[in-house]
PDB file of C-alpha atoms in Angstrom:
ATOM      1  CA  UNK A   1       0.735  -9.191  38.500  1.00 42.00           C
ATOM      2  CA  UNK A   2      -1.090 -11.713  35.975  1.00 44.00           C
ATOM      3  CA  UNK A   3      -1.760  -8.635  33.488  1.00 42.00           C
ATOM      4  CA  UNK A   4       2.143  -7.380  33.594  1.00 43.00           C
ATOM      5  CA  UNK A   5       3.250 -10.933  33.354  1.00 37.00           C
ATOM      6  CA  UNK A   6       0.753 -11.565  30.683  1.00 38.00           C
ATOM      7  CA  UNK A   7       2.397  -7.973  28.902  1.00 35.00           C
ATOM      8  CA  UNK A   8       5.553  -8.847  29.553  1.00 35.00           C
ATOM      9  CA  UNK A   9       5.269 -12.989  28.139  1.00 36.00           C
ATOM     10  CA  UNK A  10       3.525 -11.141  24.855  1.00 34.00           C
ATOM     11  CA  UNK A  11       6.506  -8.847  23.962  1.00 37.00           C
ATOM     12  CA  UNK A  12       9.017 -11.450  24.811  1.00 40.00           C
ATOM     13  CA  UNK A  13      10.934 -12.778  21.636  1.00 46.00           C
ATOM     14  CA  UNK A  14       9.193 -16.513  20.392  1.00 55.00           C
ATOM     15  CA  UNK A  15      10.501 -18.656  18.118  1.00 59.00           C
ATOM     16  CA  UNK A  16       6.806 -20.328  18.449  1.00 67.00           C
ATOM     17  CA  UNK A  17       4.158 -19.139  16.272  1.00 67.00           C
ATOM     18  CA  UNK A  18       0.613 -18.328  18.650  1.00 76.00           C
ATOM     19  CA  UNK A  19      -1.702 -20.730  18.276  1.00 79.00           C
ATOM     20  CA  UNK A  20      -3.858 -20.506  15.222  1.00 77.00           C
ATOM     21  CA  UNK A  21      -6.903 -20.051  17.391  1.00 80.00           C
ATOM     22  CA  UNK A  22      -6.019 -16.389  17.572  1.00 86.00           C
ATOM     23  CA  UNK A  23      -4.293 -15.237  14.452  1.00 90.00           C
ATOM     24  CA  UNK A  24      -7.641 -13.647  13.233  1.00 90.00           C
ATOM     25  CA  UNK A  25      -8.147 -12.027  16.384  1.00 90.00           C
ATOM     26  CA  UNK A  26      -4.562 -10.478  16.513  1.00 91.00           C
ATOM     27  CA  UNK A  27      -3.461 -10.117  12.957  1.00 92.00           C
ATOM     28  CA  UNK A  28      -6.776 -10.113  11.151  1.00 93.00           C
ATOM     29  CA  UNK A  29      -7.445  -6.267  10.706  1.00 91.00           C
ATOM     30  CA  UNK A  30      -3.699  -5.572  10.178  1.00 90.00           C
ATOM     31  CA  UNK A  31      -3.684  -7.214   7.394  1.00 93.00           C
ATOM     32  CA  UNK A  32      -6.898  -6.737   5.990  1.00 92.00           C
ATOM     33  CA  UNK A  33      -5.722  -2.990   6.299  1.00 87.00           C
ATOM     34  CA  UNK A  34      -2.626  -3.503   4.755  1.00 88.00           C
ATOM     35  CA  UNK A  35      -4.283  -5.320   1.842  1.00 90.00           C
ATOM     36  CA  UNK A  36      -7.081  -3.381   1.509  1.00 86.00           C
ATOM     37  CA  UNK A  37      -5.084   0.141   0.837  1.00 82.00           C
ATOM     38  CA  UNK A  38      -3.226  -2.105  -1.995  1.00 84.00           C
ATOM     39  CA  UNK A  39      -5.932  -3.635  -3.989  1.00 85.00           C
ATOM     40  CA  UNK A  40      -8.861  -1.952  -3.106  1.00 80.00           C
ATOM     41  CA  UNK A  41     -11.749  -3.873  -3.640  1.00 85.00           C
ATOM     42  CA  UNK A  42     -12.679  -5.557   0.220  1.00 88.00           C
ATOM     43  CA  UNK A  43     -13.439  -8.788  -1.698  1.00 93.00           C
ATOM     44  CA  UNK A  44     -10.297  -9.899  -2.991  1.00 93.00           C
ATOM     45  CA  UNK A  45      -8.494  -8.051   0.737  1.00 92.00           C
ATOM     46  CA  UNK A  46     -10.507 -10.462   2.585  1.00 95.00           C
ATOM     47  CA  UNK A  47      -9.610 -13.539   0.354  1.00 96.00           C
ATOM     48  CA  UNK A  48      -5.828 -12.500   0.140  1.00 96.00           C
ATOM     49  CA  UNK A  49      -5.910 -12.680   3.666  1.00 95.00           C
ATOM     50  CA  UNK A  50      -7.601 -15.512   3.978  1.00 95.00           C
ATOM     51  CA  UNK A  51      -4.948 -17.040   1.624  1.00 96.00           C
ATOM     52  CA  UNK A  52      -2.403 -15.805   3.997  1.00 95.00           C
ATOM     53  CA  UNK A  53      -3.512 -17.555   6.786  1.00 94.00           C
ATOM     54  CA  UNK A  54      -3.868 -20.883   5.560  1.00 94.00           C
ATOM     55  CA  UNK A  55      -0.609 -20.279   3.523  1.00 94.00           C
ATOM     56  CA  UNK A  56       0.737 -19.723   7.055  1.00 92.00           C
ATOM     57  CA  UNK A  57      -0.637 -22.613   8.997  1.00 90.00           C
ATOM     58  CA  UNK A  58       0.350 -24.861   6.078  1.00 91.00           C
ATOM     59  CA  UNK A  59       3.848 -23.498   6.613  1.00 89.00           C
ATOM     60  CA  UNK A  60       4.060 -22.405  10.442  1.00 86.00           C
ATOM     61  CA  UNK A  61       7.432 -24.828  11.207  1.00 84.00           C
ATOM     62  CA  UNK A  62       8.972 -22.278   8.585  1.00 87.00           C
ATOM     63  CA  UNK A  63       9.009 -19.638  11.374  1.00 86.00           C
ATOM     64  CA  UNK A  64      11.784 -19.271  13.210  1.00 82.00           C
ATOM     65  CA  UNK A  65      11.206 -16.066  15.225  1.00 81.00           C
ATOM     66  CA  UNK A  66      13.789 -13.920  13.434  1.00 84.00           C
ATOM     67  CA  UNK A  67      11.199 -11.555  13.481  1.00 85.00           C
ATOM     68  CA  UNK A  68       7.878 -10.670  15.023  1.00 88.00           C
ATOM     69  CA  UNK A  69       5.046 -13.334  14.058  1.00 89.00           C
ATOM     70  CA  UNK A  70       2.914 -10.283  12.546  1.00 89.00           C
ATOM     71  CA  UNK A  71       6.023  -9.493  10.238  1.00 90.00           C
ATOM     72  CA  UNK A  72       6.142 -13.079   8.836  1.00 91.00           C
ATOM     73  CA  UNK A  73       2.981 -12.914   7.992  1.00 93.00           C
ATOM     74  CA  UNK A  74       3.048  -9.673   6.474  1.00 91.00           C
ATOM     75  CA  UNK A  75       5.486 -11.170   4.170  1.00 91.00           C
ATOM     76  CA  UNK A  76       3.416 -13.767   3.260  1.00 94.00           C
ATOM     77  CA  UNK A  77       0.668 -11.465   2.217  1.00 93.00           C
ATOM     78  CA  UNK A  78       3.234  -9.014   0.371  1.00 89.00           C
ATOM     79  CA  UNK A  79       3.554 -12.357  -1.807  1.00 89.00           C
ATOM     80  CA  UNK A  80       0.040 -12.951  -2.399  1.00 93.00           C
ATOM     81  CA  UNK A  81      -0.385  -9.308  -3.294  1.00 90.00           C
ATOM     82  CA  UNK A  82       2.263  -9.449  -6.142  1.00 85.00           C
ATOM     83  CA  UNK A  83       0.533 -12.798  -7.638  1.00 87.00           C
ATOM     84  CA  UNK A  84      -2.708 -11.255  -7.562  1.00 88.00           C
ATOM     85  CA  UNK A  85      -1.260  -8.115  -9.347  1.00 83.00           C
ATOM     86  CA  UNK A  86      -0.193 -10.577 -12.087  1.00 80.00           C
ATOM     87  CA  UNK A  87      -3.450 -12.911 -12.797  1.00 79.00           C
ATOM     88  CA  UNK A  88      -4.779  -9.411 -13.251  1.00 68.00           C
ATOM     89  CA  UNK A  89      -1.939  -8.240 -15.639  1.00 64.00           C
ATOM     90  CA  UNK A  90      -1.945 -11.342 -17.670  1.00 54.00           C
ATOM     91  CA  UNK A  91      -4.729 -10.910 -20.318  1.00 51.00           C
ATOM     92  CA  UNK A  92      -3.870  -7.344 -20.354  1.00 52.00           C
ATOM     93  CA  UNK A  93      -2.135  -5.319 -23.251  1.00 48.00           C
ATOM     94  CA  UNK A  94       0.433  -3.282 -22.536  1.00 46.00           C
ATOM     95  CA  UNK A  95      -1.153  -0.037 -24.301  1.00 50.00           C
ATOM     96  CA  UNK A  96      -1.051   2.836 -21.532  1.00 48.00           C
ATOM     97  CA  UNK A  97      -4.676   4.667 -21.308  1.00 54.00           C
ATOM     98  CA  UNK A  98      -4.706   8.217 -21.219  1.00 55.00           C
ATOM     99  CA  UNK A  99      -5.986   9.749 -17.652  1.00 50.00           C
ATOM    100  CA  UNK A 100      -8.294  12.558 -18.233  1.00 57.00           C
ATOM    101  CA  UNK A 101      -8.008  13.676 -14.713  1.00 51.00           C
ATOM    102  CA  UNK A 102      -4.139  14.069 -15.319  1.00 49.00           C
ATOM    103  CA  UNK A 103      -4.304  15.358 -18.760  1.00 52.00           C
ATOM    104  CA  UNK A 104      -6.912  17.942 -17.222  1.00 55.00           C
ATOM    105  CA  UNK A 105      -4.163  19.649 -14.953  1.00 48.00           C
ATOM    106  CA  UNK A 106      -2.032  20.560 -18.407  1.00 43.00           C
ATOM    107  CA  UNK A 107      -2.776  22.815 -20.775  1.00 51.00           C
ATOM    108  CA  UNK A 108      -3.065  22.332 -24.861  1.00 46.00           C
ATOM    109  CA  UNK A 109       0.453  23.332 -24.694  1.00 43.00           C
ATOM    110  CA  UNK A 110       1.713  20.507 -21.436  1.00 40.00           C
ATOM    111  CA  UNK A 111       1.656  23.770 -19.164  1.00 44.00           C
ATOM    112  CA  UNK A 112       0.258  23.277 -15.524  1.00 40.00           C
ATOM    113  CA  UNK A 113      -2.745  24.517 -15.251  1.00 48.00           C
ATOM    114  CA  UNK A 114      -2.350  25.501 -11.549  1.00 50.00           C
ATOM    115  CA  UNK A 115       1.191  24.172 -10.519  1.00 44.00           C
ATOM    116  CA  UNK A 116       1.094  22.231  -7.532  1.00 46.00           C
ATOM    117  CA  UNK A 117       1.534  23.374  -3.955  1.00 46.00           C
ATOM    118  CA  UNK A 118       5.169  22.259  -2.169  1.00 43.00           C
ATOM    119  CA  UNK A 119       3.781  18.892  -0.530  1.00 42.00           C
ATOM    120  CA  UNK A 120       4.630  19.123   3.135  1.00 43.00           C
ATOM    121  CA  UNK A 121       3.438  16.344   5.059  1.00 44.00           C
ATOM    122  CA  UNK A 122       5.777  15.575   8.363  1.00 45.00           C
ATOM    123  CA  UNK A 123       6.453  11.836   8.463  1.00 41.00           C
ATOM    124  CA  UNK A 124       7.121  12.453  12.018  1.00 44.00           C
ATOM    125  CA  UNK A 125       3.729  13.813  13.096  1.00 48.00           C
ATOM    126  CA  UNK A 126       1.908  10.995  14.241  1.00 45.00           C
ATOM    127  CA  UNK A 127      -1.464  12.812  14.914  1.00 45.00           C
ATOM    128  CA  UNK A 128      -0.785  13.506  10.514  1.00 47.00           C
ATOM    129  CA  UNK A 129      -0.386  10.095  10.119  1.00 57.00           C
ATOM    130  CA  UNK A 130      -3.815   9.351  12.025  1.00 61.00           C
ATOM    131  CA  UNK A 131      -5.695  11.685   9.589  1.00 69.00           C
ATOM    132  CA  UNK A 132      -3.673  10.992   6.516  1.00 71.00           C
ATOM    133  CA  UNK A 133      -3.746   7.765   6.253  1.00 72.00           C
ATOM    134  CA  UNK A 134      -7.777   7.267   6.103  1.00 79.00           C
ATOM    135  CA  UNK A 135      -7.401  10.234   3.490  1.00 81.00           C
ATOM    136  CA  UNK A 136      -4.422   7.910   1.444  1.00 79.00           C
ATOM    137  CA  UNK A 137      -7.251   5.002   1.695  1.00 80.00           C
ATOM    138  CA  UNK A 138      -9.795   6.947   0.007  1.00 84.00           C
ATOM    139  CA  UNK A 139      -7.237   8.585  -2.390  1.00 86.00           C
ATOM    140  CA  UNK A 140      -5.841   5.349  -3.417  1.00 85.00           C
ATOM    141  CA  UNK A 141      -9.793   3.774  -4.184  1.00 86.00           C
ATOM    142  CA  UNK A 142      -9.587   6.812  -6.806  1.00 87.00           C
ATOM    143  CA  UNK A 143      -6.819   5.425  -8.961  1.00 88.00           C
ATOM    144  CA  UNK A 144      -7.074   3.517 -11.626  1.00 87.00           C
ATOM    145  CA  UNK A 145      -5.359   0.374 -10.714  1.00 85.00           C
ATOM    146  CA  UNK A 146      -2.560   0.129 -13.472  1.00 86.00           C
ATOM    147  CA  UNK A 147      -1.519   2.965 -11.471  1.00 88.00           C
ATOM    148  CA  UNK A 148      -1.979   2.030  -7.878  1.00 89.00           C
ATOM    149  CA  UNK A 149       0.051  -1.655  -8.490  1.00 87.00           C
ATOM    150  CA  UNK A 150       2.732   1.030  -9.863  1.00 89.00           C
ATOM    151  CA  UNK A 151       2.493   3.206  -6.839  1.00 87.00           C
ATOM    152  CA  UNK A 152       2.146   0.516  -4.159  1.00 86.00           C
ATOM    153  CA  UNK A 153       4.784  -1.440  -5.487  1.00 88.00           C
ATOM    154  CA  UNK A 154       7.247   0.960  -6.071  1.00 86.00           C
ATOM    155  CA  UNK A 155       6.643   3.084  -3.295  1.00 83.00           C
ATOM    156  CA  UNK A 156       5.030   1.472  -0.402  1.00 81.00           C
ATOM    157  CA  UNK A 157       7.123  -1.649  -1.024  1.00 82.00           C
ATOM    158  CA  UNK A 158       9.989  -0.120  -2.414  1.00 82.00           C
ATOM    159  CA  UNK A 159      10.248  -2.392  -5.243  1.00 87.00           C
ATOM    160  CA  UNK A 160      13.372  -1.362  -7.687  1.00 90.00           C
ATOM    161  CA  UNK A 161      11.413  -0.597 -11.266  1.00 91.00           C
ATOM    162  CA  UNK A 162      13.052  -3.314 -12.759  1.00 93.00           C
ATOM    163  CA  UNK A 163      11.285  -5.782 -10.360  1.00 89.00           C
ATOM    164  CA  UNK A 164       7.935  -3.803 -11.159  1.00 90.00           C
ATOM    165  CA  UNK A 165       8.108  -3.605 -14.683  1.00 91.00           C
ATOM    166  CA  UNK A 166       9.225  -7.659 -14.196  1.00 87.00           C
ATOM    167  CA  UNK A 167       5.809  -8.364 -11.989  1.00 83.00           C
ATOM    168  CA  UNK A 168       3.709  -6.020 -14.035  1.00 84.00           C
ATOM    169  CA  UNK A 169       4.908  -6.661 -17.366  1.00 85.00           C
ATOM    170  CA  UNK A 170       5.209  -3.645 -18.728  1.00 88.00           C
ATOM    171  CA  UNK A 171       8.533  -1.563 -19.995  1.00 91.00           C
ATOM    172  CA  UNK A 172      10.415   1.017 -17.958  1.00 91.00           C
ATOM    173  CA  UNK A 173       8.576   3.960 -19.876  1.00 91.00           C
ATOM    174  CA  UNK A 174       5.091   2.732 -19.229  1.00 90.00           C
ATOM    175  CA  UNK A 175       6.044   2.355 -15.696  1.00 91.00           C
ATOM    176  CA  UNK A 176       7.806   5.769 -14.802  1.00 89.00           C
ATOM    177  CA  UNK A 177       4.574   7.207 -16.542  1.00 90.00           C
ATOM    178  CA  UNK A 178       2.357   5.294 -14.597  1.00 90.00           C
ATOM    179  CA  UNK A 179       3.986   6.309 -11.614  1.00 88.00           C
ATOM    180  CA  UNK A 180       3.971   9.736 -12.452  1.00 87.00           C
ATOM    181  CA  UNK A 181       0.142  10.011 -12.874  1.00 87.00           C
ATOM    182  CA  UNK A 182      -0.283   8.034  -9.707  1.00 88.00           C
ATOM    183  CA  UNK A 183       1.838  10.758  -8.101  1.00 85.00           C
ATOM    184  CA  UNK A 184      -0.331  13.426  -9.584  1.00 86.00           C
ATOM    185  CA  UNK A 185      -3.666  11.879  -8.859  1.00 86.00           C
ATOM    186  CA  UNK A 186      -2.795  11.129  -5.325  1.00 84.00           C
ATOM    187  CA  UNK A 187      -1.011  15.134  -4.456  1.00 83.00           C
ATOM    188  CA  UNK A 188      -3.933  16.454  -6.249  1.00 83.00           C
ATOM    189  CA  UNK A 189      -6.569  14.192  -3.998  1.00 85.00           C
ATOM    190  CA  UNK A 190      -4.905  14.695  -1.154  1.00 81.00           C
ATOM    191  CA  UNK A 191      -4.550  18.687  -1.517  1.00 81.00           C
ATOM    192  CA  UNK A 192      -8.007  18.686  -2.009  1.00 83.00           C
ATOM    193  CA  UNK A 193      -8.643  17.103   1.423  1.00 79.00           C
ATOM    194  CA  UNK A 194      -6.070  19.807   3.215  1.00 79.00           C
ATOM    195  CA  UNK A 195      -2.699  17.868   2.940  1.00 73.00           C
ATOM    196  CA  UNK A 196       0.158  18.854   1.577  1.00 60.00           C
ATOM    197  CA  UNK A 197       0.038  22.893   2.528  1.00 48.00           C
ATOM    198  CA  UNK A 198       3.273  24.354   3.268  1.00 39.00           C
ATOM    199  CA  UNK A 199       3.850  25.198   6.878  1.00 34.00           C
ATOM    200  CA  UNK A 200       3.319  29.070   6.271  1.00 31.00           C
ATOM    201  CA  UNK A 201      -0.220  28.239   4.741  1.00 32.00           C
ATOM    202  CA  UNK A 202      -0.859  25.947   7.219  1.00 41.00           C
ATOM    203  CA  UNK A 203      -0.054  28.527   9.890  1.00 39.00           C
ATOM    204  CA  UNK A 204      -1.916  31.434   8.011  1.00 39.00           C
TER     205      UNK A 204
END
């Protein structure tokens, strides 16, 4: 009865914060995960979390329980993401690089070279999700990071592209072409590892 209780005391809306004591132990790797796949290097994850935390104990009486503890502090990281993404923008021009691995996909003439395969990944399939989303990790390490900010913040945090371009600094052309390459880099990665098949190849 003390473990359903227990279960049942856990799920239970709070508009407490748990104690500190255990944050790490409950929230630590969710985070560090959720950092991790958008900056990167493990460094500046574990620090961003770290600055999560205390910015979270320094501001606990601010939750309110509107929503789940782990949420609340998810938001508090999504914050220190974007500031990190602009100390690292701020002695940076806004000249876009070119991307050999892109360019290498187009001919002299902007032809593909071998058009992409119909991306079919099922949202829905959670055994994908188990083996695409270590794949998306190591995918994501692969891209230069003008483009990942692009990517994560426009389409893992579904950030409008005037906010990006805002938080990045950059115009509205530098970003759609950013995000474009990202796009390309990532399908082409991912193919590579056996996503992204349609269902008749999958099937063959």
């Amino acid at each position: 009865m003390g473990a359903n209780q227990s279960s049942a005391e856990y799920r239970q809306p709070s508009t407490e914060a748990p104690p500190a004591a255990v944050w790490v132990a409950q929230f630590g790797d969710l985070l560090f995960r959720y950092a991790l796949l958008r900056v990167v290097d493990r460094g500046a994850a574990e620090e961003l979390v770290q600055e999560t935390f205390l910015a979270a104990l320094q501001g606990r009486d601010k939750f309110k329980g509107q929503s789940e503890f782990s949420t609340w502090l998810v938001g508090i990281l999504k914050y220190k993401i974007l500031d990190h993404f602009r100390r690292g923008r701020r002695n940076q021009t806004e000249t876009l690089p070119e991307d050999p691995v892109v360019d290498a996909m187009f001919s002299a003439h902007g032809k593909w070279k071998k058009f992409p395969r119909r991306w079919h990944v099922d949202p829905q399939d959670s055994a994908m999700d188990l083996e695409l989303l270590p794949a998306l990790e190591r995918c994501m390490e692969a891209l230069p990071e003008s483009q990942r900010q692009a990517f994560v913040l426009s389409v893992m945090d579904d950030e409008q592209p005037t906010v990006v371009c805002k938080m990045l600094g950059i115009s509205s052309t530098n970003f759609y072409v950013l995000l474009h390459r990202a796009r390309l880099r990532l399908r082409d990665c991912l193919e590579k590892k056996g996503f992204g098949q349609s269902d008749a190849m999958k099937g063959g």
